[in-house]
Every structure is written in structure tokens, then in C-alpha cells.
CSV table of C-alpha atoms in Angstrom, one decimal:
chain,number,residue,atom,x,y,z
H,1,MET,CA,-0.4,48.8,-73.0
H,2,ALA,CA,-4.0,47.8,-72.6
H,3,ASP,CA,-3.3,46.1,-69.2
H,4,GLU,CA,-1.7,49.2,-67.8
H,5,GLU,CA,-4.7,51.2,-68.8
H,6,VAL,CA,-7.0,48.7,-67.0
H,7,LYS,CA,-4.9,48.8,-63.8
H,8,GLN,CA,-4.8,52.6,-63.8
H,9,GLU,CA,-8.5,52.6,-64.3
H,10,ALA,CA,-9.1,50.2,-61.4
H,11,GLU,CA,-6.9,52.3,-59.1
H,12,SER,CA,-8.7,55.4,-60.2
H,13,THR,CA,-12.1,53.9,-59.3
H,14,GLU,CA,-11.1,53.3,-55.5
H,15,THR,CA,-12.9,55.8,-53.3
H,16,PRO,CA,-11.2,57.9,-50.7
H,17,GLU,CA,-12.9,55.9,-47.9
H,18,THR,CA,-11.5,52.6,-49.2
H,19,GLN,CA,-8.0,54.0,-49.4
H,20,THR,CA,-8.3,55.3,-45.8
H,21,GLU,CA,-9.6,51.9,-44.5
H,22,SER,CA,-6.8,50.1,-46.2
H,23,GLN,CA,-4.2,52.4,-44.8
H,24,THR,CA,-5.6,52.0,-41.2
H,25,GLN,CA,-5.4,48.2,-41.4
H,26,THR,CA,-1.8,48.4,-42.6
H,27,GLU,CA,-0.9,50.7,-39.7
H,28,GLU,CA,-2.6,48.4,-37.1
H,29,LYS,CA,-0.7,45.3,-38.4
H,30,ALA,CA,2.6,47.2,-38.2
H,31,GLU,CA,1.8,48.3,-34.6
H,32,ALA,CA,0.8,44.8,-33.6
H,33,GLN,CA,4.0,43.4,-35.1
H,34,GLU,CA,6.1,46.0,-33.2
H,35,ASN,CA,4.4,45.2,-29.9
H,36,SER,CA,5.0,41.5,-30.4
H,37,THR,CA,8.7,42.2,-31.1
H,38,GLU,CA,9.0,44.3,-27.9
H,39,GLN,CA,7.4,41.6,-25.8
H,40,THR,CA,9.7,39.0,-27.2
H,41,GLU,CA,12.7,41.1,-26.7
H,42,THR,CA,11.8,42.1,-23.1
H,43,PRO,CA,13.7,39.7,-20.7
H,44,ALA,CA,11.8,38.0,-17.9
H,45,GLU,CA,12.4,39.5,-14.5
H,46,GLU,CA,14.6,37.3,-12.3
H,47,PRO,CA,13.3,36.4,-8.8
H,48,LYS,CA,14.6,38.7,-6.2
H,49,GLU,CA,17.2,37.1,-4.1
H,50,LEU,CA,16.5,37.3,-0.4
H,51,THR,CA,18.9,38.8,2.0
H,52,PRO,CA,20.3,36.7,4.8
H,53,GLU,CA,18.1,38.5,7.3
H,54,GLU,CA,15.0,37.8,5.1
H,55,LYS,CA,15.9,34.2,4.8
H,56,ILE,CA,16.3,33.9,8.6
H,57,ALA,CA,13.0,35.6,9.2
H,58,GLU,CA,11.3,33.3,6.7
H,59,LEU,CA,12.8,30.2,8.3
H,60,GLU,CA,11.8,31.4,11.8
H,61,LYS,CA,8.2,31.9,10.6
H,62,GLU,CA,8.2,28.4,9.0
H,63,ASN,CA,9.6,26.9,12.3
H,64,ALA,CA,7.0,28.7,14.3
H,65,ASP,CA,4.2,27.4,12.1
H,66,LEU,CA,5.5,23.8,12.4
H,67,LYS,CA,5.9,24.2,16.2
H,68,ASP,CA,2.3,25.4,16.4
H,69,GLN,CA,1.0,22.4,14.3
H,70,LEU,CA,3.0,20.0,16.5
H,71,LEU,CA,1.6,21.5,19.7
H,72,ARG,CA,-2.0,21.3,18.3
H,73,ARG,CA,-1.5,17.6,17.2
H,74,ALA,CA,0.0,16.8,20.7
H,75,ALA,CA,-3.0,18.4,22.4
H,76,ASP,CA,-5.5,16.5,20.1
H,77,PHE,CA,-3.7,13.2,20.8
H,78,ASP,CA,-3.7,13.9,24.6
H,79,ASN,CA,-7.4,14.6,24.5
H,80,TYR,CA,-8.1,11.5,22.5
H,81,ARG,CA,-6.0,9.4,24.9
H,82,LYS,CA,-7.9,10.8,28.0
H,83,ARG,CA,-11.2,10.1,26.3
H,84,MET,CA,-10.2,6.5,25.5
H,85,ILE,CA,-9.1,5.9,29.1
H,86,LYS,CA,-12.4,7.3,30.4
H,87,GLU,CA,-14.5,5.2,28.0
H,88,LYS,CA,-12.5,2.1,28.8
H,89,GLN,CA,-13.0,2.7,32.5
H,90,GLU,CA,-16.7,3.3,32.1
H,91,THR,CA,-17.0,0.1,30.0
H,92,PHE,CA,-15.2,-1.8,32.8
H,93,ASP,CA,-17.3,-0.2,35.5
H,94,TYR,CA,-20.7,-0.9,33.8
H,95,ALA,CA,-19.9,-4.0,31.8
H,96,ASN,CA,-22.1,-6.2,34.1
H,97,ALA,CA,-24.9,-3.6,34.5
H,98,ASN,CA,-27.3,-5.6,32.2
H,99,LEU,CA,-26.5,-8.9,34.0
H,100,LEU,CA,-27.0,-7.4,37.4
H,101,ALA,CA,-30.3,-5.9,36.4
H,102,ASP,CA,-31.5,-9.3,35.2
H,103,LEU,CA,-30.4,-10.9,38.5
H,104,LEU,CA,-32.6,-8.4,40.5
H,105,ASP,CA,-35.7,-10.4,39.5
H,106,SER,CA,-34.2,-13.6,40.9
H,107,LEU,CA,-33.2,-11.7,44.1
H,108,ASP,CA,-36.7,-10.5,44.5
H,109,ASN,CA,-38.1,-14.0,44.1
H,110,PHE,CA,-35.6,-15.3,46.7
H,111,ASP,CA,-36.8,-12.5,49.1
H,112,ARG,CA,-40.4,-13.7,48.6
H,113,THR,CA,-39.5,-17.3,49.2
H,114,VAL,CA,-37.7,-16.4,52.4
H,115,GLU,CA,-40.6,-14.3,53.6
H,116,ALA,CA,-43.0,-17.2,52.8
H,117,SER,CA,-40.9,-19.7,54.6
H,118,ALA,CA,-41.4,-17.8,57.8
H,119,THR,CA,-45.0,-18.8,58.0
H,120,ALA,CA,-45.0,-21.9,55.9
H,121,THR,CA,-46.0,-25.2,57.5
H,122,ASP,CA,-45.1,-27.4,54.5
H,123,VAL,CA,-41.4,-27.8,53.7
H,124,LYS,CA,-42.3,-29.0,50.2
H,125,THR,CA,-43.8,-25.6,49.4
H,126,ILE,CA,-40.6,-23.9,50.4
H,127,VAL,CA,-38.5,-26.4,48.3
H,128,ASP,CA,-40.8,-26.0,45.3
H,129,GLY,CA,-40.4,-22.2,45.6
H,130,ILE,CA,-36.6,-22.4,45.7
H,131,LYS,CA,-36.6,-24.8,42.7
H,132,MET,CA,-38.8,-22.4,40.7
H,133,VAL,CA,-36.4,-19.5,41.4
H,134,LYS,CA,-33.4,-21.5,40.5
H,135,GLY,CA,-35.1,-22.7,37.3
H,136,SER,CA,-35.9,-19.2,36.1
H,137,LEU,CA,-32.4,-18.0,37.0
H,138,VAL,CA,-30.7,-20.8,35.1
H,139,GLN,CA,-33.0,-20.3,32.1
H,140,MET,CA,-32.2,-16.6,32.0
H,141,LEU,CA,-28.4,-17.1,32.2
H,142,GLU,CA,-28.5,-19.8,29.5
H,143,ASN,CA,-30.8,-18.1,27.0
H,144,LYS,CA,-29.7,-14.5,27.4
H,145,TYR,CA,-26.0,-14.8,28.2
H,146,GLY,CA,-25.0,-18.2,26.8
H,147,LEU,CA,-24.0,-19.7,30.2
H,148,ALA,CA,-24.1,-23.4,30.3
H,149,SER,CA,-23.1,-26.0,33.0
H,150,TYR,CA,-21.3,-29.3,32.1
H,151,ALA,CA,-20.0,-32.5,33.7
H,152,GLN,CA,-22.2,-35.5,34.5
H,153,GLU,CA,-21.3,-38.9,36.0
H,154,GLY,CA,-20.2,-41.2,33.2
H,155,ASP,CA,-18.8,-38.5,30.9
H,156,GLU,CA,-15.3,-39.1,29.6
H,157,PHE,CA,-12.6,-37.3,31.6
H,158,ASP,CA,-11.0,-34.4,29.8
H,159,PRO,CA,-8.2,-32.7,31.7
H,160,ASP,CA,-8.7,-29.5,29.7
H,161,ILE,CA,-12.1,-28.9,31.2
H,162,HIS,CA,-12.2,-31.2,34.3
H,163,GLU,CA,-10.2,-30.9,37.5
H,164,ALA,CA,-9.6,-34.3,39.1
H,165,ILE,CA,-9.6,-34.2,42.8
H,166,GLY,CA,-9.2,-38.0,43.1
H,167,ARG,CA,-8.9,-41.2,41.1
H,168,VAL,CA,-10.4,-44.6,41.7
H,169,GLU,CA,-9.4,-47.8,39.9
H,170,GLU,CA,-12.3,-49.9,38.6
H,171,GLU,CA,-12.5,-53.3,36.8
H,172,GLY,CA,-13.8,-53.3,33.3
H,173,LYS,CA,-13.0,-49.7,32.5
H,174,ASP,CA,-11.2,-49.1,29.2
H,175,LYS,CA,-11.0,-45.3,29.6
H,176,GLU,CA,-11.1,-42.6,32.3
H,177,THR,CA,-14.7,-41.4,33.1
H,178,LEU,CA,-16.3,-39.2,35.7
H,179,LYS,CA,-17.3,-41.2,38.8
H,180,GLN,CA,-18.7,-38.3,40.7
H,181,VAL,CA,-19.2,-34.6,40.1
H,182,TYR,CA,-18.4,-32.5,43.2
H,183,LEU,CA,-18.7,-29.1,41.5
H,184,LYS,CA,-20.2,-28.4,38.1
H,185,GLY,CA,-18.2,-26.7,35.4
H,186,TYR,CA,-19.5,-23.7,33.5
H,187,LYS,CA,-18.9,-22.4,30.0
H,188,LEU,CA,-19.7,-18.9,28.7
H,189,LYS,CA,-20.6,-19.8,25.1
H,190,ASP,CA,-17.4,-21.8,24.0
H,191,LYS,CA,-15.1,-20.6,26.8
H,192,VAL,CA,-14.7,-22.5,30.0
H,193,ILE,CA,-15.0,-20.0,32.9
H,194,ARG,CA,-14.8,-22.7,35.7
H,195,ASN,CA,-13.5,-26.2,35.5
H,196,ALA,CA,-15.6,-29.0,36.9
H,197,LYS,CA,-14.2,-30.7,40.0
H,198,VAL,CA,-14.7,-34.4,39.7
H,199,MET,CA,-13.7,-37.9,40.9
H,200,VAL,CA,-12.3,-40.0,38.1
H,201,SER,CA,-12.7,-43.7,37.5
H,202,VAL,CA,-9.6,-45.2,35.8
H,203,PRO,CA,-8.9,-48.6,34.3
H,204,LYS,CA,-7.4,-51.0,36.8
H,205,ASN,CA,-4.0,-52.4,35.8
């Protein structure tokens, strides 16, 4: 009996504002629960199925886009091919430009030597001038371009780099050697660009 009196007293002590606030919270919870239930029960909209005409139109658009991309790629490749051909041709046309420019100095020196020989009275002076021009030319080709001559008398014969234009049997020979060099061979770095033409001494049977 005492407990009921305390409970009634506690209820009687609540203010009207507190009762209103409590009622508002209860209504909001009920509304939120109702909205959640509605959202759960609402079925998801199924994607709209296209008509045959719409499907055809969509495929035609996709086909047009792919065709446009293909044409663009073909045009880009054709431009690239033409550019590569042009660059290759220019490389071929001007590949020796640096070498030719370096040879101009030697040509100028030859011109001076020829002009000097017209009035020279000493043959040795002309010969020395020619030797000087040749020396500078050979030095430039060797140092700047890696060109080197080979083949000297007494070298061992190598059919890979020597071209024998004749053979002579000799006593006391145990291997084939170069007896005479008719035309020097030349290497560009490690590659033979001209075989030496030589006379070969071979062991006598």
C-alpha cells in the first residue's frame, strides 16, 4: 500500500512539459518505425526492358562509336608510318653528312697542294705535301670513325679477311703467310668493309 502511494506521488510530481516531451518522443519513434516498415516493404523497381527498336538503336550507336575509334586509330597509324618512312629516308640521305664535312678539310689541303705543285721546282716539296695531307686524313678516319687498315707482308693468311689473288710455294714454310699485299684491307671498328687482296706463300710439298 505504501509503494502505490509513492508511485502515485511520483506520477503526480511530473510537470506538464515533461509529459508533453515524453509523448512527442514516443510519437517520433512510432513514425520512424512506420517509415522503416514502408521502405522495407516497397519493392525495388525492375529495370525497364528495351523495345526491339531501342535495342537496335543502341547497337547502331555502339557500332558507330567503334567504327569511329577504328578510323581514328587507322589514321594515327598511317601518320606514324609515314613519319617513320620520312625519318628513315632522312637518316639514309644524311647519314654521311658528318664524314663528308670532315673530308672537306682534306680536299682543301689537296687543292692547295695541287696549286703549289704548279709553281714548285722541288719534287720533294710536292711529295711531302701529299704525305702530310694523307697523314691527316688517315688520322682523322682512324681516331674519329674507327677506320683501320690491315694486312702486311708476313702476316698469317686468313681467308675470312684476306682475298688471295695467287699462291706461291716456298721452302721452309710451315703455314700460309702473306707474301705481298696488293691492296690493303679495311675494318670499321670490328667489321671488315674491304678484304685485303694478297699474294700468299704456301708450304712446298
